[in-house]
PDB file of N, CA and C in Angstrom:
ATOM      1  N   ILE R1280      16.589  34.968 110.268  1.00 44.00           N
ATOM      2  CA  ILE R1280      16.068  35.808 109.190  1.00 44.00           C
ATOM      3  C   ILE R1280      14.688  35.295 108.822  1.00 44.00           C
ATOM      4  N   MET R1281      13.720  36.199 108.814  1.00 47.00           N
ATOM      5  CA  MET R1281      12.352  35.826 108.469  1.00 47.00           C
ATOM      6  C   MET R1281      12.125  36.093 106.983  1.00 47.00           C
ATOM      7  N   THR R1282      11.605  35.108 106.290  1.00 49.00           N
ATOM      8  CA  THR R1282      11.285  35.261 104.885  1.00 49.00           C
ATOM      9  C   THR R1282       9.775  35.370 104.746  1.00 49.00           C
ATOM     10  N   THR R1283       9.324  36.367 104.013  1.00 47.00           N
ATOM     11  CA  THR R1283       7.900  36.540 103.770  1.00 47.00           C
ATOM     12  C   THR R1283       7.590  36.075 102.358  1.00 47.00           C
ATOM     13  N   ARG R1284       6.672  35.157 102.240  1.00 50.00           N
ATOM     14  CA  ARG R1284       6.208  34.708 100.926  1.00 50.00           C
ATOM     15  C   ARG R1284       4.764  35.137 100.775  1.00 50.00           C
ATOM     16  N   ILE R1285       4.425  35.699  99.653  1.00 49.00           N
ATOM     17  CA  ILE R1285       3.041  36.049  99.370  1.00 49.00           C
ATOM     18  C   ILE R1285       2.377  34.810  98.768  1.00 49.00           C
ATOM     19  N   VAL R1286       1.348  34.327  99.435  1.00 54.00           N
ATOM     20  CA  VAL R1286       0.678  33.109  98.996  1.00 54.00           C
ATOM     21  C   VAL R1286      -0.737  33.466  98.560  1.00 54.00           C
ATOM     22  N   ARG R1287      -1.068  33.158  97.286  1.00 52.00           N
ATOM     23  CA  ARG R1287      -2.405  33.429  96.766  1.00 52.00           C
ATOM     24  C   ARG R1287      -2.863  32.280  95.878  1.00 52.00           C
ATOM     25  N   ASN R1288      -4.173  32.140  95.790  1.00 51.00           N
ATOM     26  CA  ASN R1288      -4.798  31.214  94.846  1.00 51.00           C
ATOM     27  C   ASN R1288      -4.321  29.766  94.955  1.00 51.00           C
ATOM     28  N   LEU R1289      -4.165  29.299  96.182  1.00 54.00           N
ATOM     29  CA  LEU R1289      -3.821  27.895  96.372  1.00 54.00           C
ATOM     30  C   LEU R1289      -4.994  27.182  97.014  1.00 54.00           C
ATOM     31  N   SER R1290      -5.296  25.994  96.534  1.00 55.00           N
ATOM     32  CA  SER R1290      -6.316  25.192  97.208  1.00 55.00           C
ATOM     33  C   SER R1290      -5.723  24.666  98.503  1.00 55.00           C
ATOM     34  N   SER R1291      -6.569  24.239  99.420  1.00 57.00           N
ATOM     35  CA  SER R1291      -6.062  23.755 100.704  1.00 57.00           C
ATOM     36  C   SER R1291      -5.150  22.545 100.530  1.00 57.00           C
ATOM     37  N   SER R1292      -5.422  21.677  99.568  1.00 57.00           N
ATOM     38  CA  SER R1292      -4.575  20.500  99.380  1.00 57.00           C
ATOM     39  C   SER R1292      -3.206  20.883  98.816  1.00 57.00           C
ATOM     40  N   SER R1293      -3.163  21.794  97.860  1.00 55.00           N
ATOM     41  CA  SER R1293      -1.863  22.200  97.318  1.00 55.00           C
ATOM     42  C   SER R1293      -1.102  23.056  98.319  1.00 55.00           C
ATOM     43  N   PHE R1294      -1.828  23.803  99.163  1.00 57.00           N
ATOM     44  CA  PHE R1294      -1.173  24.617 100.189  1.00 57.00           C
ATOM     45  C   PHE R1294      -0.427  23.738 101.174  1.00 57.00           C
ATOM     46  N   SER R1295      -1.095  22.690 101.660  1.00 57.00           N
ATOM     47  CA  SER R1295      -0.477  21.840 102.680  1.00 57.00           C
ATOM     48  C   SER R1295       0.735  21.092 102.135  1.00 57.00           C
ATOM     49  N   SER R1296       0.736  20.751 100.872  1.00 52.00           N
ATOM     50  CA  SER R1296       1.888  20.043 100.324  1.00 52.00           C
ATOM     51  C   SER R1296       2.985  21.006  99.877  1.00 52.00           C
ATOM     52  N   ALA R1297       2.653  22.269  99.666  1.00 55.00           N
ATOM     53  CA  ALA R1297       3.638  23.226  99.164  1.00 55.00           C
ATOM     54  C   ALA R1297       4.498  23.830 100.263  1.00 55.00           C
ATOM     55  N   PHE R1298       3.971  23.932 101.479  1.00 65.00           N
ATOM     56  CA  PHE R1298       4.689  24.614 102.541  1.00 65.00           C
ATOM     57  C   PHE R1298       4.677  23.796 103.819  1.00 65.00           C
ATOM     58  N   HIS R1299       5.787  23.766 104.492  1.00 73.00           N
ATOM     59  CA  HIS R1299       5.885  23.092 105.781  1.00 73.00           C
ATOM     60  C   HIS R1299       6.469  24.092 106.770  1.00 73.00           C
ATOM     61  N   SER R1300       5.695  24.463 107.766  1.00 78.00           N
ATOM     62  CA  SER R1300       6.128  25.421 108.781  1.00 78.00           C
ATOM     63  C   SER R1300       5.585  24.999 110.127  1.00 78.00           C
ATOM     64  N   GLN R1301       6.254  25.459 111.184  1.00 83.00           N
ATOM     65  CA  GLN R1301       5.761  25.211 112.528  1.00 83.00           C
ATOM     66  C   GLN R1301       4.543  26.087 112.813  1.00 83.00           C
ATOM     67  N   VAL R1302       4.562  27.303 112.270  1.00 88.00           N
ATOM     68  CA  VAL R1302       3.514  28.280 112.547  1.00 88.00           C
ATOM     69  C   VAL R1302       3.127  28.985 111.252  1.00 88.00           C
ATOM     70  N   VAL R1303       1.828  29.203 111.087  1.00 89.00           N
ATOM     71  CA  VAL R1303       1.334  30.006 109.969  1.00 89.00           C
ATOM     72  C   VAL R1303       0.661  31.239 110.554  1.00 89.00           C
ATOM     73  N   VAL R1304       1.089  32.414 110.100  1.00 91.00           N
ATOM     74  CA  VAL R1304       0.473  33.671 110.506  1.00 91.00           C
ATOM     75  C   VAL R1304      -0.304  34.183 109.300  1.00 91.00           C
ATOM     76  N   VAL R1305      -1.580  34.456 109.496  1.00 91.00           N
ATOM     77  CA  VAL R1305      -2.432  34.919 108.411  1.00 91.00           C
ATOM     78  C   VAL R1305      -2.602  36.423 108.538  1.00 91.00           C
ATOM     79  N   GLY R1306      -2.167  37.142 107.513  1.00 90.00           N
ATOM     80  CA  GLY R1306      -2.308  38.593 107.475  1.00 90.00           C
ATOM     81  C   GLY R1306      -0.990  39.283 107.732  1.00 90.00           C
ATOM     82  N   ALA R1307      -0.538  40.085 106.764  1.00 89.00           N
ATOM     83  CA  ALA R1307       0.736  40.788 106.871  1.00 89.00           C
ATOM     84  C   ALA R1307       0.516  42.274 107.125  1.00 89.00           C
ATOM     85  N   GLY R1308      -0.407  42.538 108.062  1.00 88.00           N
ATOM     86  CA  GLY R1308      -0.576  43.902 108.539  1.00 88.00           C
ATOM     87  C   GLY R1308       0.357  44.127 109.717  1.00 88.00           C
ATOM     88  N   VAL R1309       0.121  45.185 110.457  1.00 86.00           N
ATOM     89  CA  VAL R1309       0.983  45.518 111.587  1.00 86.00           C
ATOM     90  C   VAL R1309       1.041  44.374 112.593  1.00 86.00           C
ATOM     91  N   LEU R1310      -0.114  43.839 112.968  1.00 90.00           N
ATOM     92  CA  LEU R1310      -0.131  42.768 113.970  1.00 90.00           C
ATOM     93  C   LEU R1310       0.459  41.470 113.429  1.00 90.00           C
ATOM     94  N   GLY R1311       0.092  41.095 112.217  1.00 91.00           N
ATOM     95  CA  GLY R1311       0.626  39.870 111.640  1.00 91.00           C
ATOM     96  C   GLY R1311       2.138  39.907 111.513  1.00 91.00           C
ATOM     97  N   LEU R1312       2.676  41.038 111.067  1.00 91.00           N
ATOM     98  CA  LEU R1312       4.124  41.177 110.952  1.00 91.00           C
ATOM     99  C   LEU R1312       4.802  41.126 112.314  1.00 91.00           C
ATOM    100  N   ALA R1313       4.187  41.774 113.317  1.00 91.00           N
ATOM    101  CA  ALA R1313       4.760  41.761 114.661  1.00 91.00           C
ATOM    102  C   ALA R1313       4.772  40.356 115.249  1.00 91.00           C
ATOM    103  N   VAL R1314       3.668  39.623 115.055  1.00 94.00           N
ATOM    104  CA  VAL R1314       3.590  38.245 115.562  1.00 94.00           C
ATOM    105  C   VAL R1314       4.603  37.371 114.833  1.00 94.00           C
ATOM    106  N   ALA R1315       4.669  37.482 113.520  1.00 92.00           N
ATOM    107  CA  ALA R1315       5.608  36.674 112.736  1.00 92.00           C
ATOM    108  C   ALA R1315       7.052  36.984 113.135  1.00 92.00           C
ATOM    109  N   ARG R1316       7.352  38.239 113.340  1.00 91.00           N
ATOM    110  CA  ARG R1316       8.706  38.639 113.756  1.00 91.00           C
ATOM    111  C   ARG R1316       9.059  38.047 115.108  1.00 91.00           C
ATOM    112  N   SER R1317       8.140  38.159 116.047  1.00 92.00           N
ATOM    113  CA  SER R1317       8.380  37.640 117.383  1.00 92.00           C
ATOM    114  C   SER R1317       8.609  36.126 117.357  1.00 92.00           C
ATOM    115  N   LEU R1318       7.793  35.417 116.595  1.00 92.00           N
ATOM    116  CA  LEU R1318       7.946  33.969 116.489  1.00 92.00           C
ATOM    117  C   LEU R1318       9.260  33.600 115.804  1.00 92.00           C
ATOM    118  N   ALA R1319       9.625  34.330 114.753  1.00 90.00           N
ATOM    119  CA  ALA R1319      10.879  34.057 114.045  1.00 90.00           C
ATOM    120  C   ALA R1319      12.076  34.307 114.952  1.00 90.00           C
ATOM    121  N   GLN R1320      11.994  35.350 115.787  1.00 90.00           N
ATOM    122  CA  GLN R1320      13.085  35.624 116.726  1.00 90.00           C
ATOM    123  C   GLN R1320      13.193  34.541 117.790  1.00 90.00           C
ATOM    124  N   ALA R1321      12.093  33.809 118.023  1.00 91.00           N
ATOM    125  CA  ALA R1321      12.099  32.693 118.965  1.00 91.00           C
ATOM    126  C   ALA R1321      12.436  31.379 118.244  1.00 91.00           C
ATOM    127  N   ASN R1322      13.050  31.503 117.068  1.00 89.00           N
ATOM    128  CA  ASN R1322      13.502  30.356 116.272  1.00 89.00           C
ATOM    129  C   ASN R1322      12.381  29.433 115.805  1.00 89.00           C
ATOM    130  N   GLN R1323      11.190  29.989 115.595  1.00 88.00           N
ATOM    131  CA  GLN R1323      10.090  29.225 115.005  1.00 88.00           C
ATOM    132  C   GLN R1323      10.174  29.352 113.486  1.00 88.00           C
ATOM    133  N   ASP R1324       9.806  28.306 112.791  1.00 87.00           N
ATOM    134  CA  ASP R1324       9.724  28.331 111.336  1.00 87.00           C
ATOM    135  C   ASP R1324       8.359  28.902 110.985  1.00 87.00           C
ATOM    136  N   VAL R1325       8.322  30.122 110.466  1.00 89.00           N
ATOM    137  CA  VAL R1325       7.075  30.864 110.285  1.00 89.00           C
ATOM    138  C   VAL R1325       6.768  31.049 108.804  1.00 89.00           C
ATOM    139  N   LEU R1326       5.529  30.800 108.454  1.00 88.00           N
ATOM    140  CA  LEU R1326       5.026  31.122 107.124  1.00 88.00           C
ATOM    141  C   LEU R1326       4.008  32.239 107.305  1.00 88.00           C
ATOM    142  N   LEU R1327       4.228  33.358 106.650  1.00 88.00           N
ATOM    143  CA  LEU R1327       3.336  34.514 106.722  1.00 88.00           C
ATOM    144  C   LEU R1327       2.526  34.557 105.430  1.00 88.00           C
ATOM    145  N   VAL R1328       1.212  34.504 105.554  1.00 87.00           N
ATOM    146  CA  VAL R1328       0.325  34.451 104.396  1.00 87.00           C
ATOM    147  C   VAL R1328      -0.451  35.756 104.302  1.00 87.00           C
ATOM    148  N   GLU R1329      -0.452  36.374 103.135  1.00 87.00           N
ATOM    149  CA  GLU R1329      -1.163  37.639 102.916  1.00 87.00           C
ATOM    150  C   GLU R1329      -1.961  37.550 101.629  1.00 87.00           C
ATOM    151  N   LYS R1330      -3.219  37.995 101.659  1.00 86.00           N
ATOM    152  CA  LYS R1330      -4.071  37.900 100.467  1.00 86.00           C
ATOM    153  C   LYS R1330      -3.794  38.996  99.447  1.00 86.00           C
ATOM    154  N   SER R1331      -3.221  40.103  99.883  1.00 85.00           N
ATOM    155  CA  SER R1331      -2.975  41.231  98.981  1.00 85.00           C
ATOM    156  C   SER R1331      -1.647  41.082  98.252  1.00 85.00           C
ATOM    157  N   HIS R1332      -1.403  41.989  97.339  1.00 83.00           N
ATOM    158  CA  HIS R1332      -0.183  41.956  96.536  1.00 83.00           C
ATOM    159  C   HIS R1332       1.056  42.387  97.318  1.00 83.00           C
ATOM    160  N   ALA R1333       0.878  43.022  98.481  1.00 82.00           N
ATOM    161  CA  ALA R1333       2.017  43.507  99.265  1.00 82.00           C
ATOM    162  C   ALA R1333       1.653  43.537 100.742  1.00 82.00           C
ATOM    163  N   ILE R1334       2.666  43.577 101.586  1.00 84.00           N
ATOM    164  CA  ILE R1334       2.419  43.676 103.022  1.00 84.00           C
ATOM    165  C   ILE R1334       1.941  45.087 103.370  1.00 84.00           C
ATOM    166  N   LEU R1335       1.249  45.220 104.474  1.00 84.00           N
ATOM    167  CA  LEU R1335       0.767  46.511 104.988  1.00 84.00           C
ATOM    168  C   LEU R1335      -0.094  47.277 103.993  1.00 84.00           C
ATOM    169  N   SER R1336      -0.836  46.571 103.150  1.00 83.00           N
ATOM    170  CA  SER R1336      -1.596  47.274 102.116  1.00 83.00           C
ATOM    171  C   SER R1336      -3.098  47.317 102.376  1.00 83.00           C
ATOM    172  N   GLU R1337      -3.547  46.735 103.458  1.00 82.00           N
ATOM    173  CA  GLU R1337      -4.977  46.742 103.773  1.00 82.00           C
ATOM    174  C   GLU R1337      -5.248  47.774 104.869  1.00 82.00           C
ATOM    175  N   THR R1338      -5.857  47.364 105.955  1.00 79.00           N
ATOM    176  CA  THR R1338      -6.224  48.264 107.044  1.00 79.00           C
ATOM    177  C   THR R1338      -5.021  48.997 107.607  1.00 79.00           C
ATOM    178  N   SER R1339      -3.899  48.311 107.754  1.00 72.00           N
ATOM    179  CA  SER R1339      -2.705  48.941 108.325  1.00 72.00           C
ATOM    180  C   SER R1339      -2.216  50.131 107.505  1.00 72.00           C
ATOM    181  N   SER R1340      -2.519  50.150 106.215  1.00 71.00           N
ATOM    182  CA  SER R1340      -2.068  51.264 105.376  1.00 71.00           C
ATOM    183  C   SER R1340      -2.864  52.542 105.647  1.00 71.00           C
ATOM    184  N   ARG R1341      -3.969  52.405 106.356  1.00 74.00           N
ATOM    185  CA  ARG R1341      -4.792  53.575 106.682  1.00 74.00           C
ATOM    186  C   ARG R1341      -4.561  54.040 108.119  1.00 74.00           C
ATOM    187  N   ASN R1342      -3.475  53.587 108.707  1.00 72.00           N
ATOM    188  CA  ASN R1342      -3.139  53.948 110.076  1.00 72.00           C
ATOM    189  C   ASN R1342      -2.903  55.454 110.168  1.00 72.00           C
ATOM    190  N   SER R1343      -3.432  56.074 111.211  1.00 74.00           N
ATOM    191  CA  SER R1343      -3.287  57.527 111.369  1.00 74.00           C
ATOM    192  C   SER R1343      -1.943  57.920 111.960  1.00 74.00           C
ATOM    193  N   GLU R1344      -1.139  56.944 112.351  1.00 75.00           N
ATOM    194  CA  GLU R1344       0.185  57.166 112.920  1.00 75.00           C
ATOM    195  C   GLU R1344       0.130  57.963 114.213  1.00 75.00           C
ATOM    196  N   VAL R1345      -0.961  57.824 114.943  1.00 78.00           N
ATOM    197  CA  VAL R1345      -1.134  58.501 116.219  1.00 78.00           C
ATOM    198  C   VAL R1345      -1.021  57.466 117.332  1.00 78.00           C
ATOM    199  N   LEU R1346      -0.253  57.776 118.371  1.00 80.00           N
ATOM    200  CA  LEU R1346      -0.192  56.915 119.550  1.00 80.00           C
ATOM    201  C   LEU R1346      -1.288  57.388 120.484  1.00 80.00           C
ATOM    202  N   HIS R1347      -2.378  56.666 120.517  1.00 79.00           N
ATOM    203  CA  HIS R1347      -3.572  57.098 121.235  1.00 79.00           C
ATOM    204  C   HIS R1347      -3.379  57.090 122.743  1.00 79.00           C
ATOM    205  N   ALA R1348      -3.966  58.070 123.386  1.00 81.00           N
ATOM    206  CA  ALA R1348      -3.858  58.222 124.843  1.00 81.00           C
ATOM    207  C   ALA R1348      -5.078  57.673 125.564  1.00 81.00           C
ATOM    208  N   GLY R1349      -6.082  57.217 124.839  1.00 83.00           N
ATOM    209  CA  GLY R1349      -7.260  56.635 125.471  1.00 83.00           C
ATOM    210  C   GLY R1349      -8.267  57.660 125.955  1.00 83.00           C
ATOM    211  N   ILE R1350      -8.144  58.899 125.526  1.00 85.00           N
ATOM    212  CA  ILE R1350      -9.009  59.965 126.045  1.00 85.00           C
ATOM    213  C   ILE R1350     -10.449  59.865 125.569  1.00 85.00           C
ATOM    214  N   TYR R1351     -10.703  59.101 124.515  1.00 86.00           N
ATOM    215  CA  TYR R1351     -12.064  59.015 123.985  1.00 86.00           C
ATOM    216  C   TYR R1351     -12.872  57.883 124.605  1.00 86.00           C
ATOM    217  N   TYR R1352     -12.248  57.110 125.487  1.00 90.00           N
ATOM    218  CA  TYR R1352     -12.905  55.957 126.102  1.00 90.00           C
ATOM    219  C   TYR R1352     -13.197  56.237 127.573  1.00 90.00           C
ATOM    220  N   PRO R1353     -14.188  55.571 128.145  1.00 93.00           N
ATOM    221  CA  PRO R1353     -14.448  55.734 129.581  1.00 93.00           C
ATOM    222  C   PRO R1353     -13.169  55.449 130.378  1.00 93.00           C
ATOM    223  N   PRO R1354     -12.874  56.265 131.407  1.00 87.00           N
ATOM    224  CA  PRO R1354     -11.592  56.191 132.121  1.00 87.00           C
ATOM    225  C   PRO R1354     -11.184  54.808 132.638  1.00 87.00           C
ATOM    226  N   ASP R1355     -12.112  54.001 133.086  1.00 91.00           N
ATOM    227  CA  ASP R1355     -11.747  52.696 133.633  1.00 91.00           C
ATOM    228  C   ASP R1355     -11.981  51.539 132.663  1.00 91.00           C
ATOM    229  N   SER R1356     -12.213  51.864 131.393  1.00 94.00           N
ATOM    230  CA  SER R1356     -12.482  50.807 130.414  1.00 94.00           C
ATOM    231  C   SER R1356     -11.173  50.128 129.992  1.00 94.00           C
ATOM    232  N   PHE R1357     -11.303  48.897 129.479  1.00 94.00           N
ATOM    233  CA  PHE R1357     -10.132  48.192 128.973  1.00 94.00           C
ATOM    234  C   PHE R1357      -9.475  48.980 127.844  1.00 94.00           C
ATOM    235  N   LYS R1358     -10.287  49.566 126.960  1.00 91.00           N
ATOM    236  CA  LYS R1358      -9.725  50.325 125.839  1.00 91.00           C
ATOM    237  C   LYS R1358      -8.838  51.460 126.336  1.00 91.00           C
ATOM    238  N   ALA R1359      -9.307  52.208 127.333  1.00 91.00           N
ATOM    239  CA  ALA R1359      -8.512  53.317 127.869  1.00 91.00           C
ATOM    240  C   ALA R1359      -7.232  52.796 128.510  1.00 91.00           C
ATOM    241  N   LYS R1360      -7.347  51.741 129.307  1.00 92.00           N
ATOM    242  CA  LYS R1360      -6.168  51.182 129.985  1.00 92.00           C
ATOM    243  C   LYS R1360      -5.154  50.646 128.978  1.00 92.00           C
ATOM    244  N   PHE R1361      -5.644  49.932 127.949  1.00 92.00           N
ATOM    245  CA  PHE R1361      -4.736  49.367 126.954  1.00 92.00           C
ATOM    246  C   PHE R1361      -4.096  50.457 126.087  1.00 92.00           C
ATOM    247  N   CYS R1362      -4.831  51.529 125.798  1.00 89.00           N
ATOM    248  CA  CYS R1362      -4.250  52.638 125.041  1.00 89.00           C
ATOM    249  C   CYS R1362      -3.083  53.252 125.807  1.00 89.00           C
ATOM    250  N   VAL R1363      -3.303  53.524 127.084  1.00 90.00           N
ATOM    251  CA  VAL R1363      -2.261  54.143 127.908  1.00 90.00           C
ATOM    252  C   VAL R1363      -1.058  53.210 128.037  1.00 90.00           C
ATOM    253  N   ALA R1364      -1.317  51.946 128.351  1.00 93.00           N
ATOM    254  CA  ALA R1364      -0.220  50.979 128.506  1.00 93.00           C
ATOM    255  C   ALA R1364       0.505  50.755 127.179  1.00 93.00           C
ATOM    256  N   GLY R1365      -0.244  50.636 126.094  1.00 91.00           N
ATOM    257  CA  GLY R1365       0.354  50.414 124.779  1.00 91.00           C
ATOM    258  C   GLY R1365       1.180  51.594 124.322  1.00 91.00           C
ATOM    259  N   GLN R1366       0.693  52.788 124.588  1.00 91.00           N
ATOM    260  CA  GLN R1366       1.441  53.983 124.219  1.00 91.00           C
ATOM    261  C   GLN R1366       2.786  54.013 124.943  1.00 91.00           C
ATOM    262  N   LYS R1367       2.771  53.706 126.227  1.00 92.00           N
ATOM    263  CA  LYS R1367       4.008  53.679 127.018  1.00 92.00           C
ATOM    264  C   LYS R1367       4.984  52.650 126.449  1.00 92.00           C
ATOM    265  N   LEU R1368       4.482  51.448 126.168  1.00 93.00           N
ATOM    266  CA  LEU R1368       5.337  50.388 125.622  1.00 93.00           C
ATOM    267  C   LEU R1368       5.904  50.769 124.250  1.00 93.00           C
ATOM    268  N   LEU R1369       5.096  51.414 123.436  1.00 90.00           N
ATOM    269  CA  LEU R1369       5.558  51.785 122.106  1.00 90.00           C
ATOM    270  C   LEU R1369       6.634  52.868 122.166  1.00 90.00           C
ATOM    271  N   TYR R1370       6.463  53.847 123.040  1.00 92.00           N
ATOM    272  CA  TYR R1370       7.510  54.858 123.215  1.00 92.00           C
ATOM    273  C   TYR R1370       8.801  54.222 123.716  1.00 92.00           C
ATOM    274  N   GLU R1371       8.693  53.266 124.645  1.00 94.00           N
ATOM    275  CA  GLU R1371       9.878  52.563 125.147  1.00 94.00           C
ATOM    276  C   GLU R1371      10.559  51.777 124.035  1.00 94.00           C
ATOM    277  N   TYR R1372       9.761  51.082 123.223  1.00 91.00           N
ATOM    278  CA  TYR R1372      10.304  50.299 122.114  1.00 91.00           C
ATOM    279  C   TYR R1372      11.051  51.218 121.138  1.00 91.00           C
ATOM    280  N   CYS R1373      10.429  52.326 120.794  1.00 91.00           N
ATOM    281  CA  CYS R1373      11.066  53.272 119.872  1.00 91.00           C
ATOM    282  C   CYS R1373      12.370  53.810 120.458  1.00 91.00           C
ATOM    283  N   ARG R1374      12.354  54.147 121.729  1.00 94.00           N
ATOM    284  CA  ARG R1374      13.572  54.637 122.389  1.00 94.00           C
ATOM    285  C   ARG R1374      14.656  53.562 122.366  1.00 94.00           C
ATOM    286  N   ASP R1375      14.298  52.344 122.727  1.00 95.00           N
ATOM    287  CA  ASP R1375      15.273  51.252 122.813  1.00 95.00           C
ATOM    288  C   ASP R1375      15.859  50.855 121.462  1.00 95.00           C
ATOM    289  N   HIS R1376      15.124  51.119 120.385  1.00 92.00           N
ATOM    290  CA  HIS R1376      15.573  50.736 119.043  1.00 92.00           C
ATOM    291  C   HIS R1376      15.936  51.945 118.173  1.00 92.00           C
ATOM    292  N   ALA R1377      16.118  53.090 118.818  1.00 94.00           N
ATOM    293  CA  ALA R1377      16.529  54.322 118.123  1.00 94.00           C
ATOM    294  C   ALA R1377      15.604  54.665 116.954  1.00 94.00           C
ATOM    295  N   ILE R1378      14.304  54.511 117.174  1.00 91.00           N
ATOM    296  CA  ILE R1378      13.304  54.870 116.168  1.00 91.00           C
ATOM    297  C   ILE R1378      12.790  56.260 116.512  1.00 91.00           C
ATOM    298  N   PRO R1379      12.941  57.214 115.610  1.00 92.00           N
ATOM    299  CA  PRO R1379      12.502  58.575 115.933  1.00 92.00           C
ATOM    300  C   PRO R1379      10.983  58.684 116.073  1.00 92.00           C
ATOM    301  N   VAL R1380      10.558  59.360 117.119  1.00 89.00           N
ATOM    302  CA  VAL R1380       9.135  59.595 117.380  1.00 89.00           C
ATOM    303  C   VAL R1380       8.980  61.047 117.788  1.00 89.00           C
ATOM    304  N   ARG R1381       7.963  61.692 117.261  1.00 87.00           N
ATOM    305  CA  ARG R1381       7.700  63.083 117.626  1.00 87.00           C
ATOM    306  C   ARG R1381       6.521  63.105 118.588  1.00 87.00           C
ATOM    307  N   LYS R1382       6.775  63.505 119.827  1.00 86.00           N
ATOM    308  CA  LYS R1382       5.724  63.649 120.825  1.00 86.00           C
ATOM    309  C   LYS R1382       5.234  65.092 120.765  1.00 86.00           C
ATOM    310  N   CYS R1383       4.141  65.306 120.060  1.00 84.00           N
ATOM    311  CA  CYS R1383       3.685  66.673 119.855  1.00 84.00           C
ATOM    312  C   CYS R1383       2.470  67.022 120.689  1.00 84.00           C
ATOM    313  N   GLY R1384       1.878  66.043 121.360  1.00 81.00           N
ATOM    314  CA  GLY R1384       0.714  66.324 122.203  1.00 81.00           C
ATOM    315  C   GLY R1384      -0.552  66.504 121.398  1.00 81.00           C
ATOM    316  N   LYS R1385      -1.609  66.891 122.107  1.00 80.00           N
ATOM    317  CA  LYS R1385      -2.905  67.058 121.475  1.00 80.00           C
ATOM    318  C   LYS R1385      -3.664  68.165 122.200  1.00 80.00           C
ATOM    319  N   LEU R1386      -4.285  69.018 121.454  1.00 81.00           N
ATOM    320  CA  LEU R1386      -5.100  70.086 122.009  1.00 81.00           C
ATOM    321  C   LEU R1386      -6.560  69.715 121.825  1.00 81.00           C
ATOM    322  N   ILE R1387      -7.301  69.612 122.928  1.00 81.00           N
ATOM    323  CA  ILE R1387      -8.715  69.261 122.853  1.00 81.00           C
ATOM    324  C   ILE R1387      -9.522  70.498 123.246  1.00 81.00           C
ATOM    325  N   VAL R1388     -10.383  70.906 122.339  1.00 86.00           N
ATOM    326  CA  VAL R1388     -11.254  72.059 122.590  1.00 86.00           C
ATOM    327  C   VAL R1388     -12.672  71.541 122.647  1.00 86.00           C
ATOM    328  N   GLY R1389     -13.357  71.869 123.733  1.00 75.00           N
ATOM    329  CA  GLY R1389     -14.706  71.333 123.828  1.00 75.00           C
ATOM    330  C   GLY R1389     -15.663  72.233 124.541  1.00 75.00           C
TER     331      GLY R1389
END
């Protein structure tokens, strides 16, 4: 079980004496939560630190909820390749964990 503690306004000296963890993850956005979850599932003692009052309240809260296909990037660029690969992995993850996803496609007019 991963416990998330919101840590704010601590000096570096009081921080080091207040918490003892194997790993510290800074930022409780989508990536920080995913990294912390993965580490916790690997039996690591994880401390997740977030500057805001709640998790997912910064950049991640402005997510468009679109699984990008990489169409806006040059075809052989890393961004295009990672978008396509990431989209495939995310659909697989959702399927494997019974997370509903609506594949509605995209109409491009140009």
